[in-house]
PDB file of N, CA, C and O in Angstrom:
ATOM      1  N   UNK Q   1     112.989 207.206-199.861  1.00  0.00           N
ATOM      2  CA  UNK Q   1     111.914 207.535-198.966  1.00  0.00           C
ATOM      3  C   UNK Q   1     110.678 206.674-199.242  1.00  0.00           C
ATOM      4  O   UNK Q   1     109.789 206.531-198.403  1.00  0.00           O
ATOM      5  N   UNK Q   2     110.653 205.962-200.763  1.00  0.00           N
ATOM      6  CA  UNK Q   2     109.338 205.324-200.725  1.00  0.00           C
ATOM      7  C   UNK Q   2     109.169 203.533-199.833  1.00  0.00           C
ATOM      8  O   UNK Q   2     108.282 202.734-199.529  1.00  0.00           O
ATOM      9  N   UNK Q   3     110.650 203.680-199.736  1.00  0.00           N
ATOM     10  CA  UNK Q   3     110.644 202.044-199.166  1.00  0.00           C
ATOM     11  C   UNK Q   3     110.060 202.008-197.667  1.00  0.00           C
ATOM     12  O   UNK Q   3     109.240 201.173-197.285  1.00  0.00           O
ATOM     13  N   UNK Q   4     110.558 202.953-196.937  1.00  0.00           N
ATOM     14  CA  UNK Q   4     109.444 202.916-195.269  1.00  0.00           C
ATOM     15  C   UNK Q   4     108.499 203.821-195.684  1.00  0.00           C
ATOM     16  O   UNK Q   4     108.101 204.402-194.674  1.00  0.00           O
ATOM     17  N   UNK Q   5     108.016 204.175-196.526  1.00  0.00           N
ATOM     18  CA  UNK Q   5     106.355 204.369-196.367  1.00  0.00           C
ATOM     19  C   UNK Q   5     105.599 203.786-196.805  1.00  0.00           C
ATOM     20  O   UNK Q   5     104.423 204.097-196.614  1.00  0.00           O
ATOM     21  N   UNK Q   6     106.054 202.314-197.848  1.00  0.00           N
ATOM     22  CA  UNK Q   6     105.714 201.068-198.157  1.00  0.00           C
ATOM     23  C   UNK Q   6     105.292 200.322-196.801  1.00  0.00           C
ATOM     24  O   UNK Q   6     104.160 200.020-196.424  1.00  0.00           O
ATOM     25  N   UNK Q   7     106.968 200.040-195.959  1.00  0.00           N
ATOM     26  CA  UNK Q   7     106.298 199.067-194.915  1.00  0.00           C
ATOM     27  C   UNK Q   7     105.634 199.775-193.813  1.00  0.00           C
ATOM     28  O   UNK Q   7     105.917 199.323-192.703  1.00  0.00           O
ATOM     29  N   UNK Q   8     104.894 200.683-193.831  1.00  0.00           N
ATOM     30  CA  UNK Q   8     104.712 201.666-193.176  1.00  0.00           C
ATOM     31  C   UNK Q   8     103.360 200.635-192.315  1.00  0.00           C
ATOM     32  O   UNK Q   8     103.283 200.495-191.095  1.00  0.00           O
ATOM     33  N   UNK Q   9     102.692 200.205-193.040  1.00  0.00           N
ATOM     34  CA  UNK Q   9     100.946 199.855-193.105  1.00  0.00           C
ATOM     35  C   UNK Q   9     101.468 198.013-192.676  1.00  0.00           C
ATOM     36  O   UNK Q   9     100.750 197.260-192.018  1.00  0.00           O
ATOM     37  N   UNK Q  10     102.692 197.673-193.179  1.00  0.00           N
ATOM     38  CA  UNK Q  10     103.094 196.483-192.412  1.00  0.00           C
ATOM     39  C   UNK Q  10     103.197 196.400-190.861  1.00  0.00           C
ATOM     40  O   UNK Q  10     102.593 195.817-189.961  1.00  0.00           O
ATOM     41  N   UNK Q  11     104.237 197.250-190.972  1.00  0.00           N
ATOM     42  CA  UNK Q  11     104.465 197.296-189.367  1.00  0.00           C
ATOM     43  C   UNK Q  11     103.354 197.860-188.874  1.00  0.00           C
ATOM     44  O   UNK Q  11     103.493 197.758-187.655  1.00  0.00           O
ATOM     45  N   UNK Q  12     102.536 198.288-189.048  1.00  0.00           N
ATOM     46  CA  UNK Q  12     100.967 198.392-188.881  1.00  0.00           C
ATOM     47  C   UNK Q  12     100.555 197.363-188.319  1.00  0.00           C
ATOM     48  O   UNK Q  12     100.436 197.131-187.116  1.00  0.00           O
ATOM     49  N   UNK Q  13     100.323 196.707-189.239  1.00  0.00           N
ATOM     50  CA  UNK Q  13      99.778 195.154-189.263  1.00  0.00           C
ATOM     51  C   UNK Q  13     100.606 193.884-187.891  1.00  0.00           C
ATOM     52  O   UNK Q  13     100.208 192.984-187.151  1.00  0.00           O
ATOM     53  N   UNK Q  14     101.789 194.507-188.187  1.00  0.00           N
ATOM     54  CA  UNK Q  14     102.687 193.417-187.512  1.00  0.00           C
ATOM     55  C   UNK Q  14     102.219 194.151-185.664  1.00  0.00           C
ATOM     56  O   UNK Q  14     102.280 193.392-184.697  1.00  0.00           O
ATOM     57  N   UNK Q  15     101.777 195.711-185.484  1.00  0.00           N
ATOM     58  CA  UNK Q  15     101.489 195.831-184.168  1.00  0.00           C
ATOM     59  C   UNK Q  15     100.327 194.963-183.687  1.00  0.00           C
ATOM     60  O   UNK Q  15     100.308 194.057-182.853  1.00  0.00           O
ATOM     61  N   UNK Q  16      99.459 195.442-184.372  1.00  0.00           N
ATOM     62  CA  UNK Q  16      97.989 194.771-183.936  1.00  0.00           C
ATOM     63  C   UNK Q  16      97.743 193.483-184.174  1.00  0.00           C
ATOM     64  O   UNK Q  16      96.651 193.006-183.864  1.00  0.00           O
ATOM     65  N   UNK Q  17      98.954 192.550-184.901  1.00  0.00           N
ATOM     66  CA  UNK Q  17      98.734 191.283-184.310  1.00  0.00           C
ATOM     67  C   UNK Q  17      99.348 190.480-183.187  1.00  0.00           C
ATOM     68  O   UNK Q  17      99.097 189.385-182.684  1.00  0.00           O
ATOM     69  N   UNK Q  18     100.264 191.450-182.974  1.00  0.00           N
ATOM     70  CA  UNK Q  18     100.963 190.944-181.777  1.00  0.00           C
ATOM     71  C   UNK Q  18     100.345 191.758-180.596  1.00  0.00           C
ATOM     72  O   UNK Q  18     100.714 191.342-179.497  1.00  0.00           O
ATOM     73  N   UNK Q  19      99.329 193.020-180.562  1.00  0.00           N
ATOM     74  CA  UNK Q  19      98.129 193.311-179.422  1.00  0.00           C
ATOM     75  C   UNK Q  19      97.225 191.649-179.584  1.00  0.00           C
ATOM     76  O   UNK Q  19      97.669 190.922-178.695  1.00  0.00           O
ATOM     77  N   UNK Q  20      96.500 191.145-180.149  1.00  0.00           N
ATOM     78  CA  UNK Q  20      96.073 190.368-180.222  1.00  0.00           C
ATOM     79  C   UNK Q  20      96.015 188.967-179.960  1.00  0.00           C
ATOM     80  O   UNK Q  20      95.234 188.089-180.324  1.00  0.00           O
ATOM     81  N   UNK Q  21      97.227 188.972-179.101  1.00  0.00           N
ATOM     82  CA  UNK Q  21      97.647 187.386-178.798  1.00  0.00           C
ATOM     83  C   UNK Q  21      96.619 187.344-177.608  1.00  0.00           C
ATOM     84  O   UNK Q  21      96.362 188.161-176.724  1.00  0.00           O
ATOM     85  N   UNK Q  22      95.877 185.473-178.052  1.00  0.00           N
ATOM     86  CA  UNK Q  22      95.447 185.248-176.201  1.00  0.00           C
ATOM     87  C   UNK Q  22      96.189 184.955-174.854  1.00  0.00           C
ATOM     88  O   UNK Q  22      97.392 184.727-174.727  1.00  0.00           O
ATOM     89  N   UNK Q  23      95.217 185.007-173.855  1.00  0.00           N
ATOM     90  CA  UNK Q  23      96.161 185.548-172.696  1.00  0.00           C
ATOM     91  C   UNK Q  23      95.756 184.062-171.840  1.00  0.00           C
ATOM     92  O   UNK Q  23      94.639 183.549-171.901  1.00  0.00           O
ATOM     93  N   UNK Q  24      96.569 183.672-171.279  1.00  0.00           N
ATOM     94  CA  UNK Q  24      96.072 182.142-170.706  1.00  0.00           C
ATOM     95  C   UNK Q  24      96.242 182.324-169.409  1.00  0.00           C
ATOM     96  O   UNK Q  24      97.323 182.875-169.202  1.00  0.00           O
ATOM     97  N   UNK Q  25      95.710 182.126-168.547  1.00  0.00           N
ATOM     98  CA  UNK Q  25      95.429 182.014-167.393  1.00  0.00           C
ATOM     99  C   UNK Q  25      95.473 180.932-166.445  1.00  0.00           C
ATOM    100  O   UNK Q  25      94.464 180.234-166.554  1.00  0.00           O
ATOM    101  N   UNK Q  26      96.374 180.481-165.438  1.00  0.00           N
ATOM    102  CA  UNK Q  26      96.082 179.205-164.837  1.00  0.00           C
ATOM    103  C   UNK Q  26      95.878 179.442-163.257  1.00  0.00           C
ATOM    104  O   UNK Q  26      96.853 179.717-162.558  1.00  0.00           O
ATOM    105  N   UNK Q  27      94.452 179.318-162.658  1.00  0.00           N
ATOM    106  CA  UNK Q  27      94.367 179.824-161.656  1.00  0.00           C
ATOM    107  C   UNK Q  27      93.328 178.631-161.062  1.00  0.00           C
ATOM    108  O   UNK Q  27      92.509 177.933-161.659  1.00  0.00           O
ATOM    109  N   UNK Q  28      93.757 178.699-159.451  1.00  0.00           N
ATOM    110  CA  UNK Q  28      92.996 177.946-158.707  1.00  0.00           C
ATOM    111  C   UNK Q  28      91.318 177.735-158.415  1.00  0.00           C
ATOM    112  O   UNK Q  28      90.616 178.633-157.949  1.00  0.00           O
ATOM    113  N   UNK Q  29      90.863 176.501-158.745  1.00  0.00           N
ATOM    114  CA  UNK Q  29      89.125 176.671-158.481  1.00  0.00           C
ATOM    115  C   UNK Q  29      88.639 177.266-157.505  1.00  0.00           C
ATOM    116  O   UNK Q  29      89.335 177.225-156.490  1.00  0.00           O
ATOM    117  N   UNK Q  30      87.362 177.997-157.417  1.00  0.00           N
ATOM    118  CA  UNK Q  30      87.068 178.555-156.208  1.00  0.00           C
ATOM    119  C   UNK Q  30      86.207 177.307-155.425  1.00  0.00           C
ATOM    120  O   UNK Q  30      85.859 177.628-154.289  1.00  0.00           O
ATOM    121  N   UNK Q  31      85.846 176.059-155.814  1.00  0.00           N
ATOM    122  CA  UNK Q  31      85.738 175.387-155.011  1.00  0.00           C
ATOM    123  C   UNK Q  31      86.719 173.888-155.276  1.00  0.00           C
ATOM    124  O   UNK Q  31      87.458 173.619-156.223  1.00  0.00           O
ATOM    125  N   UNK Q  32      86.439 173.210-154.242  1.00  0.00           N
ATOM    126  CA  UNK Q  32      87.717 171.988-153.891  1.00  0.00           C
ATOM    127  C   UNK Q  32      87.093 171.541-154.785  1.00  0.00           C
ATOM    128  O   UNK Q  32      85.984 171.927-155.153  1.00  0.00           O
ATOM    129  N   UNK Q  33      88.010 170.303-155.430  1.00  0.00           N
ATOM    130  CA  UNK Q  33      87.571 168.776-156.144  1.00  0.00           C
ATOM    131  C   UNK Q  33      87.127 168.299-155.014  1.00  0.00           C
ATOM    132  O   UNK Q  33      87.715 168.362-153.935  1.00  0.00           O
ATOM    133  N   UNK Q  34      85.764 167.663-155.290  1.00  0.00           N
ATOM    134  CA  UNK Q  34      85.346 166.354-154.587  1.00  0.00           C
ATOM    135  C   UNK Q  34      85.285 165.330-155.399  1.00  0.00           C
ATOM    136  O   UNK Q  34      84.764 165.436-156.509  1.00  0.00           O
ATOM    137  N   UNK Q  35      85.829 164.161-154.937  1.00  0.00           N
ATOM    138  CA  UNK Q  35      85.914 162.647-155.676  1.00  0.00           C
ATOM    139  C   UNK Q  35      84.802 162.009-154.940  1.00  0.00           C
ATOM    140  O   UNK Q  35      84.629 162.211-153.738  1.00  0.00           O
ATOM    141  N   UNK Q  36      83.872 161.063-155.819  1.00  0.00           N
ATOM    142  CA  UNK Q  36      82.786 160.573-154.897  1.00  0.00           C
ATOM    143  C   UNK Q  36      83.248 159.334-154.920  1.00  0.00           C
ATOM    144  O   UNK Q  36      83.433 159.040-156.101  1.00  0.00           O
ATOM    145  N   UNK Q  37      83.558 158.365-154.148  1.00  0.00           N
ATOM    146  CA  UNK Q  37      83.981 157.238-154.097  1.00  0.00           C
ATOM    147  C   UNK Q  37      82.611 156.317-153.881  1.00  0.00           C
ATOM    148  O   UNK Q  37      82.921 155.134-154.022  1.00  0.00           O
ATOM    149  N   UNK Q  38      81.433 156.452-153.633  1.00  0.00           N
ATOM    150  CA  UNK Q  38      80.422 156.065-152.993  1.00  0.00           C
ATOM    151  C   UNK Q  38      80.216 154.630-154.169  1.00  0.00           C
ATOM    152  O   UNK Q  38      79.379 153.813-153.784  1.00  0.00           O
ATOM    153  N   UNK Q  39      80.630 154.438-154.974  1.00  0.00           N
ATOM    154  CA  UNK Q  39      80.323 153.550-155.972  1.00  0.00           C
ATOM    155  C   UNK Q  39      81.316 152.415-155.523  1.00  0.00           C
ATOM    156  O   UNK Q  39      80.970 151.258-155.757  1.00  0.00           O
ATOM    157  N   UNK Q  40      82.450 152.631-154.934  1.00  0.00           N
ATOM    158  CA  UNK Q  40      83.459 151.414-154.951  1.00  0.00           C
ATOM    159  C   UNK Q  40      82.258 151.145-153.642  1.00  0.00           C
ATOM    160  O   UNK Q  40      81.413 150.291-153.910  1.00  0.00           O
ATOM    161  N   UNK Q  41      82.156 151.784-152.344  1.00  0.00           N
ATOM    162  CA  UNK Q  41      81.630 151.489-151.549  1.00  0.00           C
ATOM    163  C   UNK Q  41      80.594 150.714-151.247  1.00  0.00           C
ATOM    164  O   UNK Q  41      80.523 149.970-150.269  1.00  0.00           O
ATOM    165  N   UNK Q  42      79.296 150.976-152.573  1.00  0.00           N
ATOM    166  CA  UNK Q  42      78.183 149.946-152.746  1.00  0.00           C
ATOM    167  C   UNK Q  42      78.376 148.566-153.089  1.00  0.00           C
ATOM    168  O   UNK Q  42      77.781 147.587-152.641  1.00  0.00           O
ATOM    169  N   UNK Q  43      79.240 148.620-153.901  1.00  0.00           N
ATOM    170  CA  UNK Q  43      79.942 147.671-155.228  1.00  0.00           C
ATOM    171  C   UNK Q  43      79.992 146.826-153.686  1.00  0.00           C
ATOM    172  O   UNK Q  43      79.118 146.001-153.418  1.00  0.00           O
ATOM    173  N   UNK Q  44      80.946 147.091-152.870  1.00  0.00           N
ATOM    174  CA  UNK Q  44      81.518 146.183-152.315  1.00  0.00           C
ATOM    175  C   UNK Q  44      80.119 146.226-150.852  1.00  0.00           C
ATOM    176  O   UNK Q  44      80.611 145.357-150.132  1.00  0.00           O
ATOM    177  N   UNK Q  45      79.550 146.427-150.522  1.00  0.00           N
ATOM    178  CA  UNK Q  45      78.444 146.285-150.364  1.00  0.00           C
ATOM    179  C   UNK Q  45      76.910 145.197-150.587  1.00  0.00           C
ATOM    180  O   UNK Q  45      76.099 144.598-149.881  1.00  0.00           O
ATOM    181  N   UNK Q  46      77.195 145.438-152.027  1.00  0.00           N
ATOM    182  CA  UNK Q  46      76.191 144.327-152.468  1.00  0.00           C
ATOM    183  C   UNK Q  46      76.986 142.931-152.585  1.00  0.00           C
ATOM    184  O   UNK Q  46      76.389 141.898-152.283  1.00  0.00           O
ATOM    185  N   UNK Q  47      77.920 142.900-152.887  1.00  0.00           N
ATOM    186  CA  UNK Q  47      78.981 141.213-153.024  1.00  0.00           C
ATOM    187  C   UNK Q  47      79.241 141.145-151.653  1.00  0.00           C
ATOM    188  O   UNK Q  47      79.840 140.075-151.549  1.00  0.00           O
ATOM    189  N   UNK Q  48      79.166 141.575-150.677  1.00  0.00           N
ATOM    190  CA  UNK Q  48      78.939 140.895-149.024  1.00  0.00           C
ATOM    191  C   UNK Q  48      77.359 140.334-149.195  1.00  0.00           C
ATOM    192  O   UNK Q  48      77.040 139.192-148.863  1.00  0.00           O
ATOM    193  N   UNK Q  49      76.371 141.363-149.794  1.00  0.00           N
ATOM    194  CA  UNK Q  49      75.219 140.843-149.586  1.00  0.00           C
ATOM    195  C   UNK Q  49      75.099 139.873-149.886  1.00  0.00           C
ATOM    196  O   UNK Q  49      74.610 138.924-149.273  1.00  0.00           O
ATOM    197  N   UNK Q  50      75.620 139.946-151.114  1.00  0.00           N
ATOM    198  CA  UNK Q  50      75.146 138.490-152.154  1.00  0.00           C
ATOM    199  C   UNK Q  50      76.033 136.864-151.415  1.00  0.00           C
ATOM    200  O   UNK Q  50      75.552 135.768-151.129  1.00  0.00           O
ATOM    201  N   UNK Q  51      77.342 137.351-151.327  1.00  0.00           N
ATOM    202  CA  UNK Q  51      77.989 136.067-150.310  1.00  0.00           C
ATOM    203  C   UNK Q  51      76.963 135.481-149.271  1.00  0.00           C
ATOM    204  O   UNK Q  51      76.546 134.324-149.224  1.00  0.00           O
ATOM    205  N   UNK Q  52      76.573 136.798-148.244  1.00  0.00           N
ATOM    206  CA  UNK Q  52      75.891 136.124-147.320  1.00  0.00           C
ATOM    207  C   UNK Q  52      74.930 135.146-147.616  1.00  0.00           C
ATOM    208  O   UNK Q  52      74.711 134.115-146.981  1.00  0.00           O
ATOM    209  N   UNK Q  53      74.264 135.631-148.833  1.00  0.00           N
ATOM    210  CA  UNK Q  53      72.872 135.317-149.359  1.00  0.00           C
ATOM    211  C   UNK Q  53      73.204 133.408-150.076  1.00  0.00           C
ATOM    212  O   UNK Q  53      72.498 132.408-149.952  1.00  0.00           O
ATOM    213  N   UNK Q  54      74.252 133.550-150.631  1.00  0.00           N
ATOM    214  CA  UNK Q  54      74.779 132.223-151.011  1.00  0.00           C
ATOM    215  C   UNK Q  54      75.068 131.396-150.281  1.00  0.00           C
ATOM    216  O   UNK Q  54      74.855 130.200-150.485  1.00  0.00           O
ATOM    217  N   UNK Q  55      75.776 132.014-148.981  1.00  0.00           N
ATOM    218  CA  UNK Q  55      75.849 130.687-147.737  1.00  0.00           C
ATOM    219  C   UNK Q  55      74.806 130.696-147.187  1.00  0.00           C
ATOM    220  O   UNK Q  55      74.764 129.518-146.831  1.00  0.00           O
ATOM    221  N   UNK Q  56      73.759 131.206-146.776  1.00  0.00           N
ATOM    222  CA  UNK Q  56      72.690 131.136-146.253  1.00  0.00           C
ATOM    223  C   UNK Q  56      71.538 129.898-147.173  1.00  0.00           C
ATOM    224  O   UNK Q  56      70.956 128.952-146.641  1.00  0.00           O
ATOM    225  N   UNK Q  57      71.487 130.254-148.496  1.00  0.00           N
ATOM    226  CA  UNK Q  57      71.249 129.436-149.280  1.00  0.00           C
ATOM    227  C   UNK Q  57      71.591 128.050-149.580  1.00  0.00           C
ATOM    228  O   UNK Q  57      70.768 127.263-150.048  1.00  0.00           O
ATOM    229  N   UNK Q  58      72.735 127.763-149.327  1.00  0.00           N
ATOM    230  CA  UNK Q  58      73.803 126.565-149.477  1.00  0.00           C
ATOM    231  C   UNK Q  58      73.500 125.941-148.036  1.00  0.00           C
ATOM    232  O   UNK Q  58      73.687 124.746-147.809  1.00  0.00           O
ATOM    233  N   UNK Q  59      73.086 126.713-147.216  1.00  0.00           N
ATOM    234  CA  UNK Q  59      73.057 125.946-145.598  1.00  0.00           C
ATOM    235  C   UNK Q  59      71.432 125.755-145.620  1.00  0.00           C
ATOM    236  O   UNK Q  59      71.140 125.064-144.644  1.00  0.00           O
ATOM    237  N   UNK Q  60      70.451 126.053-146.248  1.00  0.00           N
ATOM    238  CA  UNK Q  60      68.987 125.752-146.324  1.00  0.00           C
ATOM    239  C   UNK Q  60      68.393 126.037-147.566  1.00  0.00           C
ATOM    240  O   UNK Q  60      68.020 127.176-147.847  1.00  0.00           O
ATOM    241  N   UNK Q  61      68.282 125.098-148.315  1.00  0.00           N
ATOM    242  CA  UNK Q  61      68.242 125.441-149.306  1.00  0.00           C
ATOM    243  C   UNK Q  61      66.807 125.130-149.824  1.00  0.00           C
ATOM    244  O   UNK Q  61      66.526 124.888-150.997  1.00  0.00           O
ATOM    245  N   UNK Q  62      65.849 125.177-148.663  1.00  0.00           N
ATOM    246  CA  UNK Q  62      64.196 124.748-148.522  1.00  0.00           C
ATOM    247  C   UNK Q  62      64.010 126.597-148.707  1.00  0.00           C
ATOM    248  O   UNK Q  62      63.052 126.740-149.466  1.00  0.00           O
ATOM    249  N   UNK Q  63      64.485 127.803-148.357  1.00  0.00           N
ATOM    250  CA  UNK Q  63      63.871 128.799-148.005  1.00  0.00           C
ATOM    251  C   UNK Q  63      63.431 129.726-149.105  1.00  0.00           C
ATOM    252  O   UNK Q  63      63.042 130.866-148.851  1.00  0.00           O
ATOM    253  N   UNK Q  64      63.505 129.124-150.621  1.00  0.00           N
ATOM    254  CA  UNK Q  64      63.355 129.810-151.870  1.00  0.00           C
ATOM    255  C   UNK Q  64      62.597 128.484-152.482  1.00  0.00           C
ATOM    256  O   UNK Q  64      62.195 128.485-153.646  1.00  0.00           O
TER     257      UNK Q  64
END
């Protein structure tokens, strides 16, 4: 009789760590991803500018 009232306080132990596990969750954002692309957009923006600005330059090159 003394051997399960030994593991008595184990299996104790062994409940409340297995209450204790975390709980993981994988659930949808409540708002969308937005990707801002606005950076490729400038990028390519200013290197038209700058082209123009080089042939314009190359064709009069009195205006600077």
């Amino acid at each position: 009789m003394a051997g399960p009232i030994r593991l008595l306080p184990l299996a104790g132990m062994l409940v409340l760590l297995a209450a204790c596990q975390p709980t993981v969750r994988v659930e949808a954002p409540e708002k969308p991803i937005v990707i801002n692309v606005n950076v490729k957009i400038e990028h390519e923006v200013r290197v038209r500018v700058e082209k123009d600005i080089e042939d314009l330059l190359a064709e009069e090159p009195e205006l600077f």
